[in-house]
Amino acid sequence: LSCSETMQSRESIPGMVNIDDAAVLAMEDLMTEYLPMCRAMPKLELHAHLNGSIRAATLLELARERDEDCTELENILKKDKRSLPETFKLFGLIRILTTDHRVITRITREVIEDFAAENTIYIELRTAPKNNSAVGMTKRSYMESVKVGLDIAAPVSPIHVRLILSIDRRETTEAAMDTVRLACELRKEGWDIAGIDLSGDPAIGEWTTFAPALMFAREQGFPLALHCGEVRNSEDIRSMLAMRPERLGHVCCLDNYEWEVLLASRIPVEVCLTSNLATQSVPSIEEHHLGHSRDWSPLILRYLVSIGLSIVIDFYMIFRA
Ligand SMILES: CNc1ncnc2c1ncn2[C@@H]1O[C@H](COP(=O)(O)O)[C@@H](O)[C@H]1O
């Protein structure tokens, strides 16, 4: 939504200065002045999924290499906005294309290069370790391929990289436990593991399936970052809040009671306006759950104040950058 579009959609009151229009014009000026600065600003990336950050060109190249019909992939990639189900359909296609070690190493190198080119100086890159017996891939060998990609990128991309191992919501309890055990082993070998994430299609999986592995991760001293409330699922949301993880992601669909619990808990929230809009988890910036147009905005404001504004939030200009 450009500022001028906003301006056109507002009605002026004859004979009066329209404060909103003046504010919008001021914002346009600020944008012109500060956008280059926002682009050049050193950035900290706390919520990047490896296979969610692959270059579109690389995906298409991989599809062509495999003689896949690329029509569906091209159509999904062309869209600016994808609903959550479409997003997870894309992740399904990506999984088919990124099955071997060589590809995992390549995409890791490219993702780090791309973040470094955007002046990211620190990244916590998260990824779900995968087994693929058809190509002899184990969760460990998957992570080793990631590490090779990081090592290749390191000399040319000055960026501090830490890894978060993700549990995918499609996994069984045992598979989730394997990921945490692997995280323990890698940490012991000196890898910089920042924590354990729970992610994946929010329409899939039961909290009781992942809870044992997340509890185990906590016992082992790993911070937890959980994707929470991307769709309305009270059992999930309330169980996550009760676990008091170190971070929650998205929190788009909390009810007022859950917001109150979140505020009281002071758990930091990872919010990405770009992702929320692109996946249509929120209809517009104006109606964003951290915005001011909802009844619960006083809660959010209190939240921002109570955590000393340390929330990860892209402001309007940074969003445009
Ligand atoms: C839009 N919001 C989201 N909500 C939940 N999970 C998401 C996500 N975006 C990405 N992922 C998770 O990250 C995986 C890709 O990276 P890795 O294969 O792990 O490297 C996706 O398959 C999905 O499980």
Coordinates of C-alpha atoms and ligand atoms in Angstrom, one line a residue:
L1 CA 0.0 0.0 0.0
S2 CA 1.7 3.2 -1.1
C3 CA 1.3 6.4 0.9
S4 CA -0.4 8.1 -2.1
E5 CA -3.0 5.3 -2.3
T6 CA -3.7 5.8 1.4
M7 CA -4.1 9.5 0.7
Q8 CA -6.5 9.0 -2.2
S9 CA -8.7 6.7 -0.1
R10 CA -9.3 9.3 2.6
E11 CA -12.0 12.0 2.4
S12 CA -11.0 15.6 3.0
I13 CA -13.2 17.8 5.1
P14 CA -13.8 21.0 3.1
G15 CA -12.2 24.1 4.7
M16 CA -10.1 22.1 7.1
V17 CA -6.5 20.9 7.0
N18 CA -6.5 17.2 6.7
I19 CA -4.1 16.1 9.3
D20 CA -4.0 12.6 7.9
D21 CA -3.0 13.8 4.5
A22 CA -0.3 16.0 6.0
A23 CA 1.0 13.0 8.0
V24 CA 1.0 10.9 4.8
L25 CA 3.0 13.6 2.9
A26 CA 5.4 13.8 5.8
M27 CA 5.8 10.0 5.7
E28 CA 6.6 10.2 1.9
D29 CA 9.3 12.7 2.7
L30 CA 10.7 10.5 5.4
M31 CA 10.6 7.5 3.1
T32 CA 12.6 9.3 0.5
E33 CA 15.1 10.4 3.1
Y34 CA 15.4 7.3 5.1
L35 CA 14.8 4.4 2.8
P36 CA 18.5 4.2 1.6
M37 CA 19.6 4.4 5.2
C38 CA 17.2 1.6 6.1
R39 CA 18.5 -0.5 3.3
A40 CA 22.1 0.1 4.3
M41 CA 21.4 -0.4 8.0
P42 CA 23.2 -3.4 9.6
K43 CA 20.5 -6.0 10.4
L44 CA 20.0 -8.9 12.8
E45 CA 17.9 -11.7 11.3
L46 CA 16.3 -13.9 14.0
H47 CA 13.7 -15.7 12.0
A48 CA 14.9 -17.1 8.7
H49 CA 14.0 -20.7 7.5
L50 CA 16.7 -22.1 5.3
N51 CA 14.3 -23.7 2.8
G52 CA 12.1 -20.7 3.0
S53 CA 14.9 -18.3 1.9
I54 CA 16.0 -20.0 -1.4
R55 CA 16.4 -17.9 -4.5
A56 CA 13.4 -18.3 -6.9
A57 CA 15.9 -18.7 -9.7
T58 CA 17.6 -21.5 -7.9
L59 CA 14.3 -23.3 -7.3
L60 CA 13.4 -23.1 -11.0
E61 CA 16.9 -24.3 -12.0
L62 CA 16.6 -27.3 -9.7
A63 CA 13.1 -28.1 -11.0
R64 CA 14.4 -28.0 -14.6
E65 CA 17.4 -30.2 -13.8
R66 CA 15.0 -32.8 -12.6
D67 CA 12.8 -32.5 -15.7
E68 CA 9.9 -31.5 -13.4
D69 CA 6.9 -29.7 -14.9
C70 CA 7.6 -26.2 -13.5
T71 CA 4.2 -24.7 -14.2
E72 CA 2.8 -25.0 -10.7
L73 CA 6.0 -23.8 -9.1
E74 CA 6.3 -20.8 -11.5
N75 CA 2.7 -19.9 -10.8
I76 CA 3.1 -19.9 -7.1
L77 CA 6.5 -18.1 -7.2
K78 CA 4.9 -15.3 -9.4
K79 CA 2.4 -14.4 -6.7
D80 CA 3.3 -11.5 -4.3
K81 CA 0.9 -13.0 -1.8
R82 CA 0.2 -16.6 -0.9
S83 CA -2.3 -17.9 1.5
L84 CA -0.9 -20.1 4.3
P85 CA -2.1 -23.3 2.5
E86 CA -0.5 -22.1 -0.7
T87 CA 2.7 -21.3 1.2
F88 CA 2.8 -24.8 2.6
K89 CA 2.1 -26.2 -0.9
L90 CA 5.2 -24.3 -2.0
F91 CA 7.2 -25.8 0.9
G92 CA 6.1 -29.2 -0.3
L93 CA 7.4 -28.5 -3.8
I94 CA 10.7 -27.2 -2.3
R95 CA 11.1 -30.3 -0.3
I96 CA 11.0 -32.4 -3.5
L97 CA 13.7 -30.2 -5.1
T98 CA 16.1 -30.0 -2.1
T99 CA 16.6 -33.7 -1.3
D100 CA 20.3 -34.2 -1.8
H101 CA 23.4 -33.0 0.1
R102 CA 24.9 -31.0 -2.8
V103 CA 21.7 -29.0 -3.1
I104 CA 21.5 -28.3 0.7
T105 CA 25.1 -27.1 0.6
R106 CA 24.4 -24.8 -2.4
I107 CA 21.2 -23.3 -1.0
T108 CA 22.9 -22.6 2.4
R109 CA 25.8 -20.8 0.7
E110 CA 23.4 -18.7 -1.4
V111 CA 21.1 -17.9 1.5
I112 CA 24.1 -16.6 3.5
E113 CA 25.4 -14.7 0.6
D114 CA 22.0 -13.0 0.0
F115 CA 21.6 -12.0 3.7
A116 CA 25.1 -10.7 3.8
A117 CA 24.4 -8.6 0.6
E118 CA 21.4 -7.0 2.5
N119 CA 23.9 -6.0 5.2
T120 CA 22.8 -8.6 7.7
I121 CA 25.5 -9.0 10.3
Y122 CA 24.0 -11.6 12.5
I123 CA 21.6 -14.5 11.6
E124 CA 20.0 -17.3 13.4
L125 CA 19.2 -19.6 10.5
R126 CA 16.7 -22.3 11.3
T127 CA 16.1 -25.5 9.5
A128 CA 14.5 -28.9 10.1
P129 CA 17.1 -31.7 9.7
K130 CA 15.8 -34.3 7.3
N131 CA 16.2 -38.0 6.6
N132 CA 16.1 -39.2 3.0
S133 CA 17.2 -42.8 2.7
A134 CA 16.9 -42.7 -1.1
V135 CA 20.1 -40.5 -1.2
G136 CA 21.6 -41.8 2.0
M137 CA 20.7 -38.7 3.9
T138 CA 20.3 -38.7 7.7
K139 CA 19.5 -35.8 9.9
R140 CA 23.1 -35.5 10.8
S141 CA 24.4 -35.6 7.2
Y142 CA 21.7 -33.0 6.3
M143 CA 23.2 -30.7 9.0
E144 CA 26.7 -31.4 7.8
S145 CA 25.7 -30.3 4.3
V146 CA 24.4 -27.1 5.8
K147 CA 27.7 -26.6 7.7
V148 CA 29.7 -27.1 4.4
G149 CA 27.6 -24.3 2.8
L150 CA 28.3 -22.1 5.8
D151 CA 32.0 -22.7 5.6
I152 CA 32.1 -22.0 1.9
A153 CA 30.1 -18.7 2.4
A154 CA 32.1 -17.6 5.4
P155 CA 35.2 -16.0 3.7
V156 CA 33.2 -13.8 1.4
S157 CA 30.1 -13.1 3.6
P158 CA 31.0 -11.5 6.9
I159 CA 28.0 -12.5 8.9
H160 CA 27.8 -14.2 12.3
V161 CA 25.7 -17.4 11.8
R162 CA 24.1 -19.5 14.5
L163 CA 21.8 -22.4 13.8
I164 CA 18.4 -23.2 15.2
L165 CA 17.2 -26.8 14.6
S166 CA 13.5 -27.0 13.8
I167 CA 11.0 -29.7 14.6
D168 CA 8.5 -29.9 11.8
R169 CA 4.8 -30.3 12.8
R170 CA 4.5 -33.3 10.5
E171 CA 7.0 -35.3 12.6
T172 CA 6.4 -38.1 15.1
T173 CA 7.5 -37.7 18.7
E174 CA 10.4 -40.0 18.1
A175 CA 11.6 -38.0 15.0
A176 CA 11.3 -34.8 17.1
M177 CA 13.3 -36.4 19.8
D178 CA 16.0 -37.3 17.2
T179 CA 16.3 -33.7 16.3
V180 CA 16.9 -32.6 19.9
R181 CA 19.4 -35.5 20.4
L182 CA 21.2 -34.3 17.3
A183 CA 21.3 -30.8 18.6
C184 CA 22.9 -32.1 21.8
E185 CA 25.5 -34.0 19.9
L186 CA 26.3 -31.1 17.6
R187 CA 26.6 -28.6 20.5
K188 CA 29.0 -31.0 22.2
E189 CA 31.1 -31.1 19.0
G190 CA 31.3 -27.3 19.2
W191 CA 28.5 -26.2 16.8
D192 CA 26.9 -22.9 17.6
I193 CA 23.3 -24.0 18.2
A194 CA 21.1 -21.1 19.3
G195 CA 18.0 -23.2 20.1
I196 CA 15.1 -25.4 19.0
D197 CA 12.2 -24.2 16.9
L198 CA 8.7 -25.7 16.3
S199 CA 7.4 -24.8 12.8
G200 CA 5.6 -26.3 9.9
D201 CA 2.0 -26.3 8.6
P202 CA -0.1 -25.0 11.6
A203 CA -3.1 -27.0 10.3
I204 CA -1.1 -30.2 10.9
G205 CA 0.0 -32.0 14.1
E206 CA -1.0 -32.3 17.8
W207 CA 0.7 -30.4 20.6
T208 CA 1.0 -33.7 22.6
T209 CA 3.2 -35.1 19.8
F210 CA 5.9 -32.4 20.1
A211 CA 5.7 -31.5 23.8
P212 CA 8.0 -34.4 25.0
A213 CA 10.8 -33.3 22.6
L214 CA 10.4 -29.6 23.5
M215 CA 10.5 -30.5 27.2
F216 CA 13.6 -32.6 26.6
A217 CA 15.2 -29.7 24.7
R218 CA 14.4 -27.4 27.6
E219 CA 16.0 -29.9 30.1
Q220 CA 19.1 -29.9 27.9
G221 CA 19.3 -26.1 28.2
F222 CA 18.2 -25.1 24.7
P223 CA 16.1 -21.9 24.3
L224 CA 12.8 -22.6 22.5
A225 CA 11.3 -20.6 19.7
L226 CA 7.8 -21.7 18.8
H227 CA 5.6 -20.8 15.9
C228 CA 2.3 -19.9 17.7
G229 CA -1.2 -18.9 16.6
E230 CA -0.8 -18.6 12.9
V231 CA -4.2 -20.2 12.8
R232 CA -6.8 -20.3 15.5
N233 CA -6.0 -23.4 17.7
S234 CA -6.6 -22.7 21.3
E235 CA -5.1 -25.9 22.6
D236 CA -1.8 -25.3 20.8
I237 CA -1.7 -21.6 21.8
R238 CA -2.5 -22.1 25.4
S239 CA -0.1 -25.0 25.8
M240 CA 2.7 -23.0 24.2
L241 CA 2.0 -20.1 26.5
A242 CA 2.1 -22.4 29.5
M243 CA 5.5 -23.8 28.5
R244 CA 6.9 -20.2 28.6
P245 CA 9.3 -20.6 25.7
E246 CA 12.0 -18.0 25.2
R247 CA 10.3 -16.7 22.0
L248 CA 7.0 -17.0 20.2
G249 CA 6.6 -16.5 16.4
H250 CA 3.7 -14.7 14.7
V251 CA 0.9 -14.8 17.3
C252 CA -1.7 -13.7 14.7
C253 CA -4.8 -15.4 16.1
L254 CA -4.8 -15.0 19.9
D255 CA -8.0 -14.3 21.7
N256 CA -8.1 -11.6 24.4
Y257 CA -7.5 -14.0 27.2
E258 CA -4.4 -15.4 25.5
W259 CA -3.2 -11.9 24.8
E260 CA -3.4 -11.1 28.5
V261 CA -1.4 -14.3 29.3
L262 CA 1.2 -13.3 26.7
L263 CA 1.5 -9.8 28.1
A264 CA 1.9 -11.1 31.7
S265 CA 4.5 -13.6 30.5
R266 CA 6.7 -11.0 28.8
I267 CA 7.7 -13.6 26.2
P268 CA 9.3 -11.8 23.3
V269 CA 7.5 -12.2 20.0
E270 CA 9.1 -12.5 16.5
V271 CA 6.8 -10.5 14.2
C272 CA 7.3 -10.2 10.5
L273 CA 4.8 -7.8 8.7
T274 CA 6.1 -9.0 5.3
S275 CA 5.3 -12.7 6.1
N276 CA 2.0 -12.0 7.8
L277 CA 0.8 -10.0 4.8
A278 CA 2.2 -12.3 2.2
T279 CA 0.6 -15.4 3.8
Q280 CA -2.6 -13.3 4.3
S281 CA -2.5 -14.2 8.0
V282 CA -3.5 -10.5 8.4
P283 CA -5.6 -8.7 5.8
S284 CA -3.6 -5.4 5.8
I285 CA -1.0 -3.4 7.6
E286 CA -3.8 -1.3 9.2
E287 CA -5.5 -4.5 10.5
H288 CA -2.3 -6.1 11.8
H289 CA -2.6 -7.6 15.2
L290 CA 0.1 -5.3 16.5
G291 CA -1.6 -2.3 14.9
H292 CA -3.8 0.3 16.5
S293 CA -7.1 -0.4 14.8
R294 CA -8.2 -3.4 16.9
D295 CA -10.0 -3.4 20.2
W296 CA -7.0 -5.1 21.7
S297 CA -4.5 -2.3 20.7
P298 CA -4.3 -1.0 24.4
L299 CA -3.0 -4.5 25.2
I300 CA -0.4 -4.4 22.5
L301 CA 0.7 -1.0 23.5
R302 CA 1.1 -2.2 27.1
Y303 CA 3.0 -5.1 25.7
L304 CA 5.4 -2.9 23.8
V305 CA 5.9 -0.8 26.9
S306 CA 6.2 -3.7 29.2
I307 CA 9.0 -5.3 27.3
G308 CA 10.8 -2.0 26.8
L309 CA 10.1 -2.0 23.0
S310 CA 12.5 -4.8 22.5
I311 CA 10.0 -6.6 20.3
V312 CA 11.3 -7.5 16.8
I313 CA 9.1 -5.4 14.6
D314 CA 9.7 -3.9 11.2
F315 CA 8.4 -0.4 11.2
Y316 CA 6.7 1.0 8.1
M317 CA 9.9 2.3 6.5
I318 CA 11.9 -0.8 7.2
F319 CA 9.0 -2.8 5.9
R320 CA 9.2 -0.9 2.6
A321 CA 13.0 -1.3 2.5
Ligands
LIG1 C1 4.9 -18.7 7.1 N1 5.1 -19.1 8.4 C2 5.6 -20.3 8.7 N2 5.0 -21.0 9.7 C3 5.4 -22.2 10.1 N3 6.4 -22.9 9.5 C4 7.1 -22.2 8.6 C5 6.7 -20.9 8.1 N4 7.6 -20.6 7.2 C6 8.4 -21.6 7.0 N5 8.1 -22.6 7.8 C7 8.8 -23.9 8.0 O1 10.1 -23.9 7.4 C8 10.3 -24.9 6.5 C9 11.2 -24.5 5.4 O2 12.5 -24.4 6.0 P1 13.4 -25.7 6.4 O3 13.0 -26.9 5.5 O4 13.1 -26.0 7.9 O5 14.8 -25.3 6.1 C10 8.8 -25.1 5.9 O6 8.7 -26.4 5.3 C11 8.0 -25.0 7.2 O7 8.0 -26.2 7.9

